[in-house]
Short mmCIF file of C-alpha atoms in Angstrom, two decimals:
data_model
loop_
_atom_site.label_atom_id
_atom_site.label_comp_id
_atom_site.label_asym_id
_atom_site.label_seq_id
_atom_site.Cartn_x
_atom_site.Cartn_y
_atom_site.Cartn_z
CA UNK A 11 7.78 -16.81 -1.57
CA UNK A 12 8.97 -13.99 -3.85
CA UNK A 13 12.23 -12.46 -2.57
CA UNK A 14 11.97 -8.78 -1.73
CA UNK A 15 14.06 -6.32 -3.69
CA UNK A 16 16.31 -3.99 -1.74
CA UNK A 17 14.92 -0.51 -1.46
CA UNK A 18 16.74 2.72 -2.10
CA UNK A 19 18.09 2.73 1.45
CA UNK A 20 19.40 -0.82 1.02
CA UNK A 21 21.17 0.04 -2.23
CA UNK A 22 22.83 3.02 -0.60
CA UNK A 23 24.03 0.83 2.25
CA UNK A 24 25.48 -1.69 -0.22
CA UNK A 25 27.30 1.03 -2.12
CA UNK A 26 28.69 2.47 1.11
CA UNK A 27 29.94 -0.97 2.22
CA UNK A 28 31.59 -1.51 -1.16
CA UNK A 29 33.36 1.84 -0.97
CA UNK A 30 34.55 1.08 2.54
CA UNK A 31 35.93 -2.27 1.40
CA UNK A 32 37.85 -0.66 -1.48
CA UNK A 33 39.32 1.98 0.83
CA UNK A 34 40.47 -0.79 3.18
CA UNK A 35 42.56 -2.46 0.44
CA UNK A 36 46.32 -2.06 0.77
CA UNK A 37 47.59 1.23 -0.59
CA UNK A 38 49.96 -0.66 -2.87
CA UNK A 39 47.03 -2.28 -4.69
CA UNK A 40 45.71 1.14 -5.63
CA UNK A 41 49.04 2.64 -6.69
CA UNK A 42 50.43 2.27 -10.20
CA UNK A 43 53.64 0.28 -10.51
CA UNK A 44 56.26 1.38 -9.78
CA UNK A 45 55.50 3.93 -7.07
CA UNK A 46 58.94 3.83 -5.45
CA UNK A 47 62.57 3.03 -6.43
CA UNK A 48 63.45 -0.48 -7.65
CA UNK A 49 66.52 -2.36 -6.45
CA UNK A 50 68.57 -4.31 -9.00
CA UNK A 51 71.01 -6.77 -7.42
CA UNK A 52 74.24 -7.14 -9.40
CA UNK A 53 76.11 -10.17 -8.00
CA UNK A 54 79.57 -8.82 -8.86
CA UNK A 55 81.76 -6.06 -7.38
CA UNK A 56 81.34 -2.50 -8.60
CA UNK A 57 83.51 -1.50 -11.54
CA UNK A 58 83.46 -4.75 -13.50
CA UNK A 59 82.02 -5.18 -16.98
CA UNK A 60 78.65 -6.54 -15.79
CA UNK A 61 78.30 -3.73 -13.26
CA UNK A 62 79.12 -1.15 -15.93
CA UNK A 63 76.58 -2.66 -18.30
CA UNK A 64 73.68 -3.04 -15.88
CA UNK A 65 74.13 0.39 -14.30
CA UNK A 66 73.87 2.02 -17.72
CA UNK A 67 70.93 -0.17 -18.78
CA UNK A 68 69.10 0.56 -15.52
CA UNK A 69 69.57 4.30 -15.92
CA UNK A 70 67.80 4.16 -19.28
CA UNK A 71 65.07 1.77 -18.07
CA UNK A 72 64.37 4.02 -15.07
CA UNK A 73 63.26 6.81 -17.42
CA UNK A 74 60.62 4.49 -18.90
CA UNK A 75 59.47 3.31 -15.46
CA UNK A 76 59.35 6.77 -13.92
CA UNK A 77 61.28 5.65 -10.83
CA UNK A 78 64.99 5.28 -10.05
CA UNK A 79 66.63 1.85 -10.23
CA UNK A 80 69.19 1.43 -7.46
CA UNK A 81 72.02 -0.99 -8.25
CA UNK A 82 73.11 -3.02 -5.22
CA UNK A 83 76.33 -5.03 -5.56
CA UNK A 84 76.23 -8.40 -3.78
CA UNK A 85 79.25 -10.40 -4.97
CA UNK A 86 80.13 -13.95 -3.98
CA UNK A 87 79.36 -17.55 -4.76
CA UNK A 88 80.42 -17.27 -8.39
CA UNK A 89 77.60 -14.77 -9.00
CA UNK A 90 74.93 -16.78 -7.16
CA UNK A 91 74.94 -15.17 -3.71
CA UNK A 92 72.94 -12.07 -4.66
CA UNK A 93 70.18 -13.69 -6.76
CA UNK A 94 69.93 -16.57 -4.29
CA UNK A 95 69.44 -14.20 -1.35
CA UNK A 96 66.79 -12.32 -3.33
CA UNK A 97 64.90 -15.54 -4.05
CA UNK A 98 64.83 -16.43 -0.36
CA UNK A 99 64.03 -13.04 1.16
CA UNK A 100 62.51 -10.56 -1.31
CA UNK A 101 58.78 -10.01 -1.81
CA UNK A 102 57.48 -10.74 -5.34
CA UNK A 103 56.28 -7.14 -5.65
CA UNK A 104 58.60 -6.11 -8.48
CA UNK A 105 60.72 -3.83 -6.32
CA UNK A 106 63.66 -6.24 -6.02
CA UNK A 107 65.12 -7.92 -9.10
CA UNK A 108 68.51 -9.39 -9.94
CA UNK A 109 70.90 -10.29 -12.70
CA UNK A 110 70.81 -14.05 -13.36
CA UNK A 111 74.26 -15.26 -14.46
CA UNK A 112 74.81 -18.67 -16.00
CA UNK A 113 76.37 -19.91 -12.77
CA UNK A 114 72.85 -20.04 -11.32
CA UNK A 115 72.22 -23.06 -13.56
CA UNK A 116 75.56 -24.71 -12.77
CA UNK A 117 76.35 -24.21 -9.08
CA UNK A 118 73.30 -26.28 -7.96
CA UNK A 119 74.80 -29.26 -9.78
CA UNK A 120 78.05 -28.75 -7.85
CA UNK A 121 76.75 -28.13 -4.34
CA UNK A 122 73.53 -28.00 -2.38
CA UNK A 123 71.78 -24.62 -2.55
CA UNK A 124 68.84 -23.37 -0.45
CA UNK A 125 67.13 -22.14 -3.63
CA UNK A 126 66.08 -23.91 -6.83
CA UNK A 127 67.43 -22.27 -10.03
CA UNK A 128 64.12 -22.63 -11.88
CA UNK A 129 61.31 -22.90 -9.35
CA UNK A 130 62.35 -20.01 -7.10
CA UNK A 131 62.60 -17.31 -9.77
CA UNK A 132 60.39 -15.32 -12.13
CA UNK A 133 62.14 -14.82 -15.47
CA UNK A 134 61.71 -11.27 -16.79
CA UNK A 135 63.96 -10.68 -19.79
CA UNK A 136 67.11 -11.99 -21.49
CA UNK A 137 69.61 -9.17 -22.03
CA UNK A 138 73.11 -9.98 -23.28
CA UNK A 139 76.10 -12.33 -23.21
CA UNK A 140 79.80 -11.92 -22.68
CA UNK A 141 82.92 -11.98 -24.78
CA UNK A 142 85.26 -14.19 -22.78
CA UNK A 143 88.98 -13.91 -23.16
CA UNK A 144 92.23 -15.10 -21.63
CA UNK A 145 94.77 -12.43 -20.77
CA UNK A 146 98.25 -12.15 -19.28
CA UNK A 147 100.30 -9.13 -18.24
CA UNK A 148 102.05 -7.32 -21.05
CA UNK A 149 105.44 -8.44 -19.70
CA UNK A 150 104.40 -12.11 -19.50
CA UNK A 151 106.70 -14.63 -21.21
CA UNK A 152 103.62 -16.15 -22.88
CA UNK A 153 103.21 -14.45 -26.25
CA UNK A 154 100.40 -16.74 -27.43
CA UNK A 155 97.82 -19.03 -25.88
CA UNK A 156 99.67 -22.05 -27.21
CA UNK A 157 102.80 -20.81 -25.37
CA UNK A 158 100.84 -20.89 -22.12
CA UNK A 159 99.40 -24.35 -22.83
CA UNK A 160 102.81 -25.78 -23.78
CA UNK A 161 104.31 -24.43 -20.56
CA UNK A 162 101.46 -26.05 -18.61
CA UNK A 163 102.11 -29.32 -20.40
CA UNK A 164 105.79 -29.27 -19.38
CA UNK A 165 105.08 -28.30 -15.74
CA UNK A 166 101.72 -29.86 -14.69
CA UNK A 167 99.89 -27.84 -12.05
CA UNK A 168 102.57 -25.12 -11.92
CA UNK A 169 100.72 -22.57 -14.06
CA UNK A 170 97.77 -20.78 -12.54
CA UNK A 171 94.97 -18.51 -13.71
CA UNK A 172 92.27 -16.48 -11.99
CA UNK A 173 88.53 -16.35 -12.67
CA UNK A 174 85.45 -14.75 -11.16
CA UNK A 175 84.73 -17.76 -8.96
CA UNK A 176 84.51 -21.53 -8.76
CA UNK A 177 81.75 -22.75 -11.07
CA UNK A 178 81.57 -19.46 -12.96
CA UNK A 179 81.59 -19.57 -16.75
CA UNK A 180 85.19 -18.27 -17.05
CA UNK A 181 86.30 -21.06 -14.70
CA UNK A 182 84.39 -23.88 -16.35
CA UNK A 183 85.32 -22.98 -19.91
CA UNK A 184 89.03 -23.01 -18.97
CA UNK A 185 88.66 -26.35 -17.21
CA UNK A 186 86.84 -27.74 -20.23
CA UNK A 187 89.61 -26.43 -22.49
CA UNK A 188 92.30 -27.86 -20.20
CA UNK A 189 90.58 -31.22 -20.54
CA UNK A 190 90.70 -30.99 -24.33
CA UNK A 191 94.36 -29.91 -24.22
CA UNK A 192 95.22 -32.59 -21.62
CA UNK A 193 96.93 -30.13 -19.26
CA UNK A 194 96.57 -29.45 -15.55
CA UNK A 195 96.05 -25.82 -14.48
CA UNK A 196 95.72 -24.34 -10.99
CA UNK A 197 92.57 -22.26 -10.59
CA UNK A 198 92.47 -19.20 -8.30
CA UNK A 199 88.91 -17.92 -7.66
CA UNK A 200 88.06 -14.25 -7.05
CA UNK A 201 84.82 -12.50 -6.04
CA UNK A 202 84.51 -10.59 -9.27
CA UNK A 203 86.03 -8.85 -12.23
CA UNK A 204 87.53 -5.78 -10.56
CA UNK A 205 89.63 -7.58 -7.95
CA UNK A 206 90.68 -10.18 -10.54
CA UNK A 207 92.06 -7.45 -12.82
CA UNK A 208 94.07 -5.96 -9.96
CA UNK A 209 95.44 -9.38 -8.98
CA UNK A 210 96.72 -9.97 -12.51
CA UNK A 211 98.19 -6.48 -12.80
CA UNK A 212 99.83 -6.94 -9.40
CA UNK A 213 101.42 -10.22 -10.43
CA UNK A 214 99.44 -12.34 -7.96
CA UNK A 215 98.19 -14.65 -10.73
CA UNK A 216 99.84 -15.53 -14.05
CA UNK A 217 96.75 -15.15 -16.22
CA UNK A 218 93.02 -14.67 -16.11
CA UNK A 219 89.92 -16.05 -17.74
CA UNK A 220 87.13 -13.50 -17.69
CA UNK A 221 84.58 -11.46 -19.58
CA UNK A 222 85.74 -8.32 -21.33
CA UNK A 223 86.33 -6.21 -18.22
CA UNK A 224 89.98 -6.48 -19.28
CA UNK A 225 89.23 -4.43 -22.41
CA UNK A 226 90.72 -1.13 -21.22
CA UNK A 227 93.87 -2.86 -19.97
CA UNK A 228 94.36 -4.68 -23.27
CA UNK A 229 93.78 -1.52 -25.27
CA UNK A 230 95.99 0.44 -22.86
CA UNK A 231 98.89 -1.96 -23.26
CA UNK A 232 98.99 -3.34 -19.69
CA UNK A 233 97.64 -6.77 -20.69
CA UNK A 234 97.95 -9.08 -23.66
CA UNK A 235 94.83 -10.86 -24.95
CA UNK A 236 95.80 -14.39 -26.04
CA UNK A 237 92.50 -15.95 -27.07
CA UNK A 238 88.73 -15.33 -27.11
CA UNK A 239 85.92 -17.88 -26.81
CA UNK A 240 83.24 -16.85 -29.30
CA UNK A 241 82.20 -18.57 -32.51
CA UNK A 242 84.21 -16.00 -34.49
CA UNK A 243 86.97 -13.48 -33.88
CA UNK A 244 85.82 -10.23 -32.32
CA UNK A 245 85.38 -7.01 -34.24
CA UNK A 246 87.40 -5.13 -31.64
CA UNK A 247 90.39 -7.51 -31.49
CA UNK A 248 90.33 -9.23 -34.89
CA UNK A 249 94.00 -10.22 -34.63
CA UNK A 250 93.27 -12.49 -31.64
CA UNK A 251 92.34 -16.11 -32.46
CA UNK A 252 89.43 -18.01 -30.96
CA UNK A 253 89.84 -21.18 -28.91
CA UNK A 254 87.73 -22.91 -31.54
CA UNK A 255 90.09 -22.09 -34.40
CA UNK A 256 93.07 -23.14 -32.28
CA UNK A 257 91.49 -26.56 -32.09
CA UNK A 258 90.34 -26.59 -28.46
CA UNK A 259 86.63 -26.98 -29.25
CA UNK A 260 85.32 -24.57 -26.60
CA UNK A 261 82.77 -21.82 -27.38
CA UNK A 262 81.07 -19.80 -24.63
CA UNK A 263 79.13 -16.53 -24.36
CA UNK A 264 77.30 -17.16 -21.03
CA UNK A 265 74.02 -15.30 -21.67
CA UNK A 266 72.35 -13.48 -18.78
CA UNK A 267 69.19 -11.56 -18.02
CA UNK A 268 66.98 -10.28 -15.22
CA UNK A 269 64.79 -12.21 -12.79
CA UNK A 270 62.62 -11.60 -9.76
CA UNK A 271 61.44 -13.83 -6.91
CA UNK A 272 58.91 -16.54 -7.70
CA UNK A 273 55.22 -15.63 -7.74
CA UNK A 274 55.40 -12.20 -9.37
CA UNK A 275 52.17 -10.83 -10.84
CA UNK A 276 52.34 -11.06 -14.67
CA UNK A 277 51.42 -7.36 -14.90
CA UNK A 278 54.55 -6.44 -12.91
CA UNK A 279 56.68 -8.70 -15.10
CA UNK A 280 55.29 -7.03 -18.22
CA UNK A 281 55.97 -3.53 -16.86
CA UNK A 282 59.59 -4.40 -16.07
CA UNK A 283 60.09 -6.33 -19.31
CA UNK A 284 58.76 -3.50 -21.46
CA UNK A 285 60.91 -0.85 -19.75
CA UNK A 286 64.10 -2.89 -20.04
CA UNK A 287 63.31 -3.88 -23.64
CA UNK A 288 63.03 -0.19 -24.57
CA UNK A 289 66.32 0.41 -22.75
CA UNK A 290 67.97 -2.45 -24.64
CA UNK A 291 66.94 -0.88 -27.96
CA UNK A 292 68.23 2.57 -26.97
CA UNK A 293 71.20 3.72 -29.09
CA UNK A 294 73.18 4.60 -25.95
CA UNK A 295 72.82 1.03 -24.72
CA UNK A 296 73.81 -0.46 -28.06
CA UNK A 297 76.87 1.80 -28.11
CA UNK A 298 77.88 0.53 -24.66
CA UNK A 299 77.50 -3.09 -25.79
CA UNK A 300 79.91 -2.33 -28.63
CA UNK A 301 82.37 -0.88 -26.12
CA UNK A 302 82.10 -4.02 -23.98
CA UNK A 303 82.19 -6.18 -27.10
CA UNK A 304 78.86 -7.77 -26.16
CA UNK A 305 75.80 -8.50 -28.27
CA UNK A 306 72.11 -8.17 -27.41
CA UNK A 307 70.49 -11.45 -26.33
CA UNK A 308 66.80 -10.60 -26.12
CA UNK A 309 64.30 -13.14 -24.82
CA UNK A 310 60.90 -12.48 -23.29
CA UNK A 311 60.13 -14.03 -19.91
CA UNK A 312 58.64 -17.27 -21.25
CA UNK A 313 61.44 -17.86 -23.76
CA UNK A 314 64.06 -16.99 -21.16
CA UNK A 315 62.65 -19.57 -18.75
CA UNK A 316 62.48 -22.21 -21.50
CA UNK A 317 66.15 -21.54 -22.29
CA UNK A 318 67.03 -21.87 -18.59
CA UNK A 319 65.24 -25.22 -18.32
CA UNK A 320 67.11 -26.57 -21.34
CA UNK A 321 70.48 -25.20 -20.21
CA UNK A 322 70.07 -26.54 -16.66
CA UNK A 323 69.68 -30.05 -18.03
CA UNK A 324 72.52 -29.67 -20.55
CA UNK A 325 74.99 -28.23 -18.05
CA UNK A 326 74.44 -31.14 -15.68
CA UNK A 327 76.26 -33.30 -18.21
CA UNK A 328 79.10 -30.73 -18.47
CA UNK A 329 79.56 -30.59 -14.69
CA UNK A 330 79.63 -34.37 -14.45
CA UNK A 331 82.12 -34.63 -17.31
CA UNK A 332 84.46 -32.19 -15.57
CA UNK A 333 84.20 -34.18 -12.33
CA UNK A 334 82.71 -31.21 -10.44
CA UNK A 335 79.31 -32.70 -9.59
CA UNK A 336 78.26 -32.80 -5.94
CA UNK A 337 78.91 -36.18 -4.34
#
């Protein structure tokens, strides 16, 4: 039997049904992205170097996206509390993203976490890395880093230092260095950069290991920078030696970038990536990186994830060597 072709009336009915179906689709599916403000979770207190950097970067990226980017500070857990909460609760709609510090690839080796550092995130873009340094108050008796280490050697466990949290990069690099130097230091964890600076200035800790949020205090004469942890001396403080040249064999920049929850549509990832890449290349952003003594660390989403996979495996060995692995 030859099938009958739909008549004009049938075609009209089909077209009407199709239009009704399209109108029934969620409004979000028909709206261009983004159609409302985006939240960027910064897992450190306001006022620190990372907060300063990402607020400025977001302000530039927002112009390319056509919507505001609202920075939400969620400190705690050595920088893992904010991104971890996002992974567990946020929709993968592109409207909630987070900074992804290196601690995200280390803390899970040290303790059980409700999120997986690779499987529960969508990697968007690699952005920058830190200049880490070790500072004391300007009136400290330690004039050089070797002075501090020698004092620690004579009085094991009596010298302390602060960092931005247990398992954070500033903490682990100092513990690694202490292992090389064969000294015992007492670690005092803080929620973030801003409260750590105030603790050192107030005399509550003897020294601090942190990213360059101490820059204004060093330049202003309230703190003394004893050592940095890059491959080479910094342009901004060329008189300060690196831990590497002092013979301690520790180099760290702790790269970071932006991520979203798992399952994001590739089109949303591309839109966010492209806007932040343009912001990264903006002269105002590059000027800020110079002020913070940071360098660009660009990676697209795929390369960023590949780096994370490799680093997660490598840092497992570091955690185990330092005796910090979960039992």
